[in-house]
Amino acid sequence: PLGDRPALLHELGLVTLHTLMRIFIDFFPILLFFAAYKLHDWFGVGKDEAIYLGTQVLMGATVVQMALIYWIDKKLTALQKITLVMILVFGGITLALHDKRFIMWKPTVLYAGMAIALAIAIWGMKNNFLKSILGTHLELPDAVWHKLNVAWVAYTAFMSISNAYVVMYYSEDAWANFKIWGYVFPLAFLIGQGIFIAPHLKADNPTDNKPSP
C-alpha cells in the first residue's frame, strides 16, 4: 500500500528524502501485516488464524499511519480517508464473520473504484481529477495532466486485476507474499512518473528572469 498516499502528490515527484519517508509511512502497515502473518507462532496463533491476526495488526497500523500523516500534513486527503475507512470496514467484517475473503479482496475493490472514478472524471465529465487537486502544487501542460490521469487509470486497473488474479488462482500464503513483493509496482510507478514529469516542470529561476550580461 500506493499506497494516498494529497497521497498522490508525493507519488508524482522525484525520489527525495521526503518521498522516501512517505514511502516508508505507506509501507509499514503492510510490513507489519506480513510480519504478524508469518510470525503467528510467536503470538500463539495457529496457521489457520494467522490472517486474522494480520488483519488486526493491519487495522491498528493503518490508524497509526493516518495519524502520522495527519500530524505531518495537518490533514487527510479524500483518498487517505477512503483507504482508512475501507481497511477498517473490510477488516472489521473479516474479523466479525471470520471470513478472510473480505480483507483479501479489499485492494481489488479499492483500486477498481479509483480506476472507475478517474475514468469517468476524464472521459465522462471531461474533468482531470489529478489536475484539480494538484494543479496548485504543480504547473504542467494540459497534455501532461491528461497523460498522468490516463496513467493512473491504467495503474489502478492493473493493481485491481493483479490482486484479483492472485486471490483467485493462488494460495493464501502466495497472496500474503504478493502484498510485499507486489509493492515493486507502486514504487516503479512513482519513479516512472517522476522521470516523466521532470522535463515539464517549470524552473524556479527561468532564464527570462536572469539579468542581462
PDB file of C-alpha atoms in Angstrom:
ATOM      1  CA  PRO A   1       0.000   0.000   0.000  1.00  0.00           C
ATOM      2  CA  LEU A   2       0.101   3.452  -3.333  1.00  0.00           C
ATOM      3  CA  GLY A   3      -0.179   3.240  -1.051  1.00  0.00           C
ATOM      4  CA  ASP A   4      -2.798   8.047  -0.777  1.00  0.00           C
ATOM      5  CA  ARG A   5      -0.632   8.175  -0.032  1.00  0.00           C
ATOM      6  CA  PRO A   6      -2.778  14.762  -1.414  1.00  0.00           C
ATOM      7  CA  ALA A   7      -1.456  10.957  -1.127  1.00  0.00           C
ATOM      8  CA  LEU A   8      -0.879  11.262  -4.807  1.00  0.00           C
ATOM      9  CA  LEU A   9       1.382  14.298  -4.561  1.00  0.00           C
ATOM     10  CA  HIS A  10       4.465  12.508  -3.272  1.00  0.00           C
ATOM     11  CA  GLU A  11       3.948   9.834  -5.922  1.00  0.00           C
ATOM     12  CA  LEU A  12       4.178  12.500  -8.625  1.00  0.00           C
ATOM     13  CA  GLY A  13       7.534  13.894  -7.529  1.00  0.00           C
ATOM     14  CA  LEU A  14      11.115  12.809  -7.883  1.00  0.00           C
ATOM     15  CA  VAL A  15      12.600  10.488  -5.266  1.00  0.00           C
ATOM     16  CA  THR A  16      13.716  12.730  -2.394  1.00  0.00           C
ATOM     17  CA  LEU A  17      14.292  12.203   1.321  1.00  0.00           C
ATOM     18  CA  HIS A  18      10.754  13.402   1.945  1.00  0.00           C
ATOM     19  CA  THR A  19       9.442  10.966  -0.658  1.00  0.00           C
ATOM     20  CA  LEU A  20      11.393   8.081   0.889  1.00  0.00           C
ATOM     21  CA  MET A  21       9.934   8.927   4.286  1.00  0.00           C
ATOM     22  CA  ARG A  22       6.450   8.897   2.808  1.00  0.00           C
ATOM     23  CA  ILE A  23       7.145   5.582   1.112  1.00  0.00           C
ATOM     24  CA  PHE A  24       8.116   4.140   4.494  1.00  0.00           C
ATOM     25  CA  ILE A  25       4.939   5.518   6.075  1.00  0.00           C
ATOM     26  CA  ASP A  26       2.926   3.970   3.248  1.00  0.00           C
ATOM     27  CA  PHE A  27       4.727   0.655   3.546  1.00  0.00           C
ATOM     28  CA  PHE A  28       4.875  -0.099   7.259  1.00  0.00           C
ATOM     29  CA  PRO A  29       1.223  -1.249   7.752  1.00  0.00           C
ATOM     30  CA  ILE A  30       1.709  -3.906   5.056  1.00  0.00           C
ATOM     31  CA  LEU A  31       5.104  -4.824   6.501  1.00  0.00           C
ATOM     32  CA  LEU A  32       3.581  -5.296   9.969  1.00  0.00           C
ATOM     33  CA  PHE A  33       0.709  -7.311   8.482  1.00  0.00           C
ATOM     34  CA  PHE A  34       3.205  -9.578   6.738  1.00  0.00           C
ATOM     35  CA  ALA A  35       5.316  -9.956   9.891  1.00  0.00           C
ATOM     36  CA  ALA A  36       2.285 -10.844  12.026  1.00  0.00           C
ATOM     37  CA  TYR A  37       1.083 -13.314   9.395  1.00  0.00           C
ATOM     38  CA  LYS A  38       4.435 -15.065   9.059  1.00  0.00           C
ATOM     39  CA  LEU A  39       5.328 -14.985  12.773  1.00  0.00           C
ATOM     40  CA  HIS A  40       1.930 -16.091  14.028  1.00  0.00           C
ATOM     41  CA  ASP A  41       3.515 -18.803  16.182  1.00  0.00           C
ATOM     42  CA  TRP A  42       5.210 -16.128  18.276  1.00  0.00           C
ATOM     43  CA  PHE A  43       1.752 -14.887  19.253  1.00  0.00           C
ATOM     44  CA  GLY A  44       0.417 -18.350  20.000  1.00  0.00           C
ATOM     45  CA  VAL A  45      -1.814 -18.288  16.926  1.00  0.00           C
ATOM     46  CA  GLY A  46      -2.277 -21.244  14.591  1.00  0.00           C
ATOM     47  CA  LYS A  47      -1.686 -21.107  10.839  1.00  0.00           C
ATOM     48  CA  ASP A  48      -5.408 -21.074  10.069  1.00  0.00           C
ATOM     49  CA  GLU A  49      -5.855 -17.969  12.218  1.00  0.00           C
ATOM     50  CA  ALA A  50      -2.746 -16.121  11.020  1.00  0.00           C
ATOM     51  CA  ILE A  51      -4.588 -13.954   8.503  1.00  0.00           C
ATOM     52  CA  TYR A  52      -6.980 -12.752  11.194  1.00  0.00           C
ATOM     53  CA  LEU A  53      -4.051 -11.793  13.408  1.00  0.00           C
ATOM     54  CA  GLY A  54      -2.518  -9.970  10.456  1.00  0.00           C
ATOM     55  CA  THR A  55      -5.824  -8.199   9.806  1.00  0.00           C
ATOM     56  CA  GLN A  56      -5.941  -6.871  13.356  1.00  0.00           C
ATOM     57  CA  VAL A  57      -2.365  -5.636  13.072  1.00  0.00           C
ATOM     58  CA  LEU A  58      -3.083  -4.062   9.674  1.00  0.00           C
ATOM     59  CA  MET A  59      -6.092  -2.188  11.044  1.00  0.00           C
ATOM     60  CA  GLY A  60      -4.161  -0.847  14.023  1.00  0.00           C
ATOM     61  CA  ALA A  61      -1.103   0.056  11.935  1.00  0.00           C
ATOM     62  CA  THR A  62      -3.257   1.900   9.407  1.00  0.00           C
ATOM     63  CA  VAL A  63      -4.796   4.018  12.161  1.00  0.00           C
ATOM     64  CA  VAL A  64      -1.253   4.895  13.333  1.00  0.00           C
ATOM     65  CA  GLN A  65      -0.213   5.558   9.730  1.00  0.00           C
ATOM     66  CA  MET A  66      -3.047   8.011   9.175  1.00  0.00           C
ATOM     67  CA  ALA A  67      -2.325   9.710  12.489  1.00  0.00           C
ATOM     68  CA  LEU A  68       1.282  10.234  11.361  1.00  0.00           C
ATOM     69  CA  ILE A  69       0.170  11.608   8.009  1.00  0.00           C
ATOM     70  CA  TYR A  70      -2.265  13.956   9.750  1.00  0.00           C
ATOM     71  CA  TRP A  71       0.498  15.096  12.093  1.00  0.00           C
ATOM     72  CA  ILE A  72       2.810  15.810   9.141  1.00  0.00           C
ATOM     73  CA  ASP A  73       0.307  17.299   6.674  1.00  0.00           C
ATOM     74  CA  LYS A  74      -2.272  18.671   9.136  1.00  0.00           C
ATOM     75  CA  LYS A  75      -4.973  16.964   7.118  1.00  0.00           C
ATOM     76  CA  LEU A  76      -6.036  13.736   5.424  1.00  0.00           C
ATOM     77  CA  THR A  77      -6.931  13.683   1.763  1.00  0.00           C
ATOM     78  CA  ALA A  78     -10.113  12.113   0.446  1.00  0.00           C
ATOM     79  CA  LEU A  79      -8.130   9.129  -0.827  1.00  0.00           C
ATOM     80  CA  GLN A  80      -6.489   8.590   2.548  1.00  0.00           C
ATOM     81  CA  LYS A  81      -9.847   8.784   4.323  1.00  0.00           C
ATOM     82  CA  ILE A  82     -11.350   6.280   1.899  1.00  0.00           C
ATOM     83  CA  THR A  83      -8.381   3.939   2.370  1.00  0.00           C
ATOM     84  CA  LEU A  84      -8.690   4.120   6.157  1.00  0.00           C
ATOM     85  CA  VAL A  85     -12.450   3.521   6.104  1.00  0.00           C
ATOM     86  CA  MET A  86     -12.157   0.592   3.693  1.00  0.00           C
ATOM     87  CA  ILE A  87      -9.443  -1.120   5.737  1.00  0.00           C
ATOM     88  CA  LEU A  88     -11.428  -0.693   8.942  1.00  0.00           C
ATOM     89  CA  VAL A  89     -14.704  -1.788   7.332  1.00  0.00           C
ATOM     90  CA  PHE A  90     -13.333  -4.739   5.346  1.00  0.00           C
ATOM     91  CA  GLY A  91     -11.078  -5.722   8.241  1.00  0.00           C
ATOM     92  CA  GLY A  92     -13.945  -5.462  10.694  1.00  0.00           C
ATOM     93  CA  ILE A  93     -16.184  -7.636   8.508  1.00  0.00           C
ATOM     94  CA  THR A  94     -13.336 -10.129   8.078  1.00  0.00           C
ATOM     95  CA  LEU A  95     -12.982 -10.472  11.850  1.00  0.00           C
ATOM     96  CA  ALA A  96     -16.699 -10.371  12.632  1.00  0.00           C
ATOM     97  CA  LEU A  97     -17.632 -13.032  10.058  1.00  0.00           C
ATOM     98  CA  HIS A  98     -14.315 -14.875  10.343  1.00  0.00           C
ATOM     99  CA  ASP A  99     -14.104 -14.750   6.552  1.00  0.00           C
ATOM    100  CA  LYS A 100     -10.721 -13.889   5.070  1.00  0.00           C
ATOM    101  CA  ARG A 101     -12.147 -13.162   1.628  1.00  0.00           C
ATOM    102  CA  PHE A 102     -13.138  -9.643   2.623  1.00  0.00           C
ATOM    103  CA  ILE A 103      -9.648  -8.451   3.548  1.00  0.00           C
ATOM    104  CA  MET A 104      -8.133 -10.279   0.584  1.00  0.00           C
ATOM    105  CA  TRP A 105     -10.492  -8.633  -1.901  1.00  0.00           C
ATOM    106  CA  LYS A 106     -10.242  -5.160  -0.345  1.00  0.00           C
ATOM    107  CA  PRO A 107      -7.346  -3.969  -2.606  1.00  0.00           C
ATOM    108  CA  THR A 108      -9.223  -5.046  -5.714  1.00  0.00           C
ATOM    109  CA  VAL A 109     -12.340  -3.130  -4.676  1.00  0.00           C
ATOM    110  CA  LEU A 110     -10.348  -0.030  -3.699  1.00  0.00           C
ATOM    111  CA  TYR A 111      -8.243   0.105  -6.873  1.00  0.00           C
ATOM    112  CA  ALA A 112     -11.213  -0.710  -9.109  1.00  0.00           C
ATOM    113  CA  GLY A 113     -13.181   2.129  -7.544  1.00  0.00           C
ATOM    114  CA  MET A 114     -10.275   4.508  -8.137  1.00  0.00           C
ATOM    115  CA  ALA A 115      -9.878   3.406 -11.758  1.00  0.00           C
ATOM    116  CA  ILE A 116     -13.588   3.824 -12.480  1.00  0.00           C
ATOM    117  CA  ALA A 117     -13.782   7.224 -10.760  1.00  0.00           C
ATOM    118  CA  LEU A 118     -10.734   8.564 -12.627  1.00  0.00           C
ATOM    119  CA  ALA A 119     -12.006   7.216 -15.958  1.00  0.00           C
ATOM    120  CA  ILE A 120     -15.467   8.725 -15.502  1.00  0.00           C
ATOM    121  CA  ALA A 121     -13.935  12.055 -14.487  1.00  0.00           C
ATOM    122  CA  ILE A 122     -11.650  12.390 -17.503  1.00  0.00           C
ATOM    123  CA  TRP A 123     -13.740  10.773 -20.257  1.00  0.00           C
ATOM    124  CA  GLY A 124     -17.274  11.182 -18.977  1.00  0.00           C
ATOM    125  CA  MET A 125     -17.156  14.531 -17.180  1.00  0.00           C
ATOM    126  CA  LYS A 126     -14.164  15.938 -19.127  1.00  0.00           C
ATOM    127  CA  ASN A 127     -12.546  16.822 -15.808  1.00  0.00           C
ATOM    128  CA  ASN A 128      -8.941  15.956 -14.990  1.00  0.00           C
ATOM    129  CA  PHE A 129      -9.104  14.856 -11.367  1.00  0.00           C
ATOM    130  CA  LEU A 130      -5.348  14.957 -10.789  1.00  0.00           C
ATOM    131  CA  LYS A 131      -5.073  18.497 -12.102  1.00  0.00           C
ATOM    132  CA  SER A 132      -7.999  19.649  -9.991  1.00  0.00           C
ATOM    133  CA  ILE A 133      -6.341  18.511  -6.754  1.00  0.00           C
ATOM    134  CA  LEU A 134      -2.676  19.030  -7.622  1.00  0.00           C
ATOM    135  CA  GLY A 135      -2.761  21.913 -10.067  1.00  0.00           C
ATOM    136  CA  THR A 136      -1.959  24.441  -7.349  1.00  0.00           C
ATOM    137  CA  HIS A 137       1.207  22.496  -6.483  1.00  0.00           C
ATOM    138  CA  LEU A 138       2.441  21.521  -9.940  1.00  0.00           C
ATOM    139  CA  GLU A 139       2.444  23.623 -13.102  1.00  0.00           C
ATOM    140  CA  LEU A 140       2.213  21.225 -16.029  1.00  0.00           C
ATOM    141  CA  PRO A 141       0.826  21.441 -19.575  1.00  0.00           C
ATOM    142  CA  ASP A 142      -2.717  20.136 -20.002  1.00  0.00           C
ATOM    143  CA  ALA A 143      -1.442  17.353 -22.276  1.00  0.00           C
ATOM    144  CA  VAL A 144       0.836  16.124 -19.472  1.00  0.00           C
ATOM    145  CA  TRP A 145      -2.001  16.211 -16.937  1.00  0.00           C
ATOM    146  CA  HIS A 146      -4.110  14.169 -19.353  1.00  0.00           C
ATOM    147  CA  LYS A 147      -1.379  11.552 -19.753  1.00  0.00           C
ATOM    148  CA  LEU A 148      -0.892  11.370 -15.982  1.00  0.00           C
ATOM    149  CA  ASN A 149      -4.597  10.816 -15.433  1.00  0.00           C
ATOM    150  CA  VAL A 150      -4.688   8.092 -18.080  1.00  0.00           C
ATOM    151  CA  ALA A 151      -1.608   6.522 -16.474  1.00  0.00           C
ATOM    152  CA  TRP A 152      -3.400   6.463 -13.121  1.00  0.00           C
ATOM    153  CA  VAL A 153      -6.429   4.787 -14.681  1.00  0.00           C
ATOM    154  CA  ALA A 154      -4.186   2.103 -16.179  1.00  0.00           C
ATOM    155  CA  TYR A 155      -2.144   1.711 -12.971  1.00  0.00           C
ATOM    156  CA  THR A 156      -5.123   1.352 -10.626  1.00  0.00           C
ATOM    157  CA  ALA A 157      -6.859  -1.034 -13.041  1.00  0.00           C
ATOM    158  CA  PHE A 158      -3.680  -3.125 -13.225  1.00  0.00           C
ATOM    159  CA  MET A 159      -3.355  -3.242  -9.434  1.00  0.00           C
ATOM    160  CA  SER A 160      -7.005  -4.224  -9.060  1.00  0.00           C
ATOM    161  CA  ILE A 161      -6.719  -7.037 -11.602  1.00  0.00           C
ATOM    162  CA  SER A 162      -3.380  -8.242 -10.206  1.00  0.00           C
ATOM    163  CA  ASN A 163      -4.772  -8.646  -6.696  1.00  0.00           C
ATOM    164  CA  ALA A 164      -7.892 -10.382  -8.010  1.00  0.00           C
ATOM    165  CA  TYR A 165      -5.776 -12.801 -10.052  1.00  0.00           C
ATOM    166  CA  VAL A 166      -3.612 -13.735  -7.064  1.00  0.00           C
ATOM    167  CA  VAL A 167      -6.656 -14.172  -4.798  1.00  0.00           C
ATOM    168  CA  MET A 168      -8.437 -16.419  -7.289  1.00  0.00           C
ATOM    169  CA  TYR A 169      -5.593 -18.573  -8.548  1.00  0.00           C
ATOM    170  CA  TYR A 170      -3.018 -18.728  -5.750  1.00  0.00           C
ATOM    171  CA  SER A 171      -2.883 -19.761  -2.128  1.00  0.00           C
ATOM    172  CA  GLU A 172      -3.347 -17.558   0.908  1.00  0.00           C
ATOM    173  CA  ASP A 173       0.416 -17.714   1.521  1.00  0.00           C
ATOM    174  CA  ALA A 174       1.113 -16.589  -2.043  1.00  0.00           C
ATOM    175  CA  TRP A 175      -1.295 -13.676  -1.611  1.00  0.00           C
ATOM    176  CA  ALA A 176       0.434 -12.618   1.626  1.00  0.00           C
ATOM    177  CA  ASN A 177       3.814 -12.745  -0.148  1.00  0.00           C
ATOM    178  CA  PHE A 178       2.344 -10.716  -3.008  1.00  0.00           C
ATOM    179  CA  LYS A 179       1.481  -7.965  -0.524  1.00  0.00           C
ATOM    180  CA  ILE A 180       5.242  -7.492  -0.023  1.00  0.00           C
ATOM    181  CA  TRP A 181       6.901  -8.099  -3.393  1.00  0.00           C
ATOM    182  CA  GLY A 182       3.937  -6.548  -5.196  1.00  0.00           C
ATOM    183  CA  TYR A 183       4.981  -3.204  -3.718  1.00  0.00           C
ATOM    184  CA  VAL A 184       7.530  -3.023  -6.545  1.00  0.00           C
ATOM    185  CA  PHE A 185       4.665  -1.905  -8.811  1.00  0.00           C
ATOM    186  CA  PRO A 186       3.790   1.341  -6.959  1.00  0.00           C
ATOM    187  CA  LEU A 187       7.496   2.053  -6.479  1.00  0.00           C
ATOM    188  CA  ALA A 188       8.153   1.654 -10.198  1.00  0.00           C
ATOM    189  CA  PHE A 189       5.112   3.790 -10.944  1.00  0.00           C
ATOM    190  CA  LEU A 190       6.336   6.505  -8.578  1.00  0.00           C
ATOM    191  CA  ILE A 191       9.789   6.636 -10.152  1.00  0.00           C
ATOM    192  CA  GLY A 192       8.410   6.471 -13.683  1.00  0.00           C
ATOM    193  CA  GLN A 193       6.091   9.409 -13.061  1.00  0.00           C
ATOM    194  CA  GLY A 194       8.874  11.436 -11.518  1.00  0.00           C
ATOM    195  CA  ILE A 195      11.025  10.880 -14.597  1.00  0.00           C
ATOM    196  CA  PHE A 196       8.084  11.674 -16.888  1.00  0.00           C
ATOM    197  CA  ILE A 197       7.081  14.990 -15.311  1.00  0.00           C
ATOM    198  CA  ALA A 198      10.608  16.269 -14.547  1.00  0.00           C
ATOM    199  CA  PRO A 199      11.213  17.798 -18.030  1.00  0.00           C
ATOM    200  CA  HIS A 200       7.830  19.566 -17.883  1.00  0.00           C
ATOM    201  CA  LEU A 201       8.260  21.251 -14.504  1.00  0.00           C
ATOM    202  CA  LYS A 202       8.897  24.963 -14.678  1.00  0.00           C
ATOM    203  CA  ALA A 203      12.276  26.004 -13.292  1.00  0.00           C
ATOM    204  CA  ASP A 204      12.322  28.041 -10.104  1.00  0.00           C
ATOM    205  CA  ASN A 205      14.602  30.584 -11.845  1.00  0.00           C
ATOM    206  CA  PRO A 206      13.607  30.805 -15.504  1.00  0.00           C
ATOM    207  CA  THR A 207      16.089  32.252 -17.905  1.00  0.00           C
ATOM    208  CA  ASP A 208      13.716  35.111 -18.685  1.00  0.00           C
ATOM    209  CA  ASN A 209      14.363  36.463 -15.196  1.00  0.00           C
ATOM    210  CA  LYS A 210      18.160  36.360 -15.451  1.00  0.00           C
ATOM    211  CA  PRO A 211      19.883  39.770 -15.644  1.00  0.00           C
ATOM    212  CA  SER A 212      21.375  40.697 -18.985  1.00  0.00           C
ATOM    213  CA  PRO A 213      25.167  40.367 -19.227  1.00  0.00           C
TER     214      PRO A 213
END
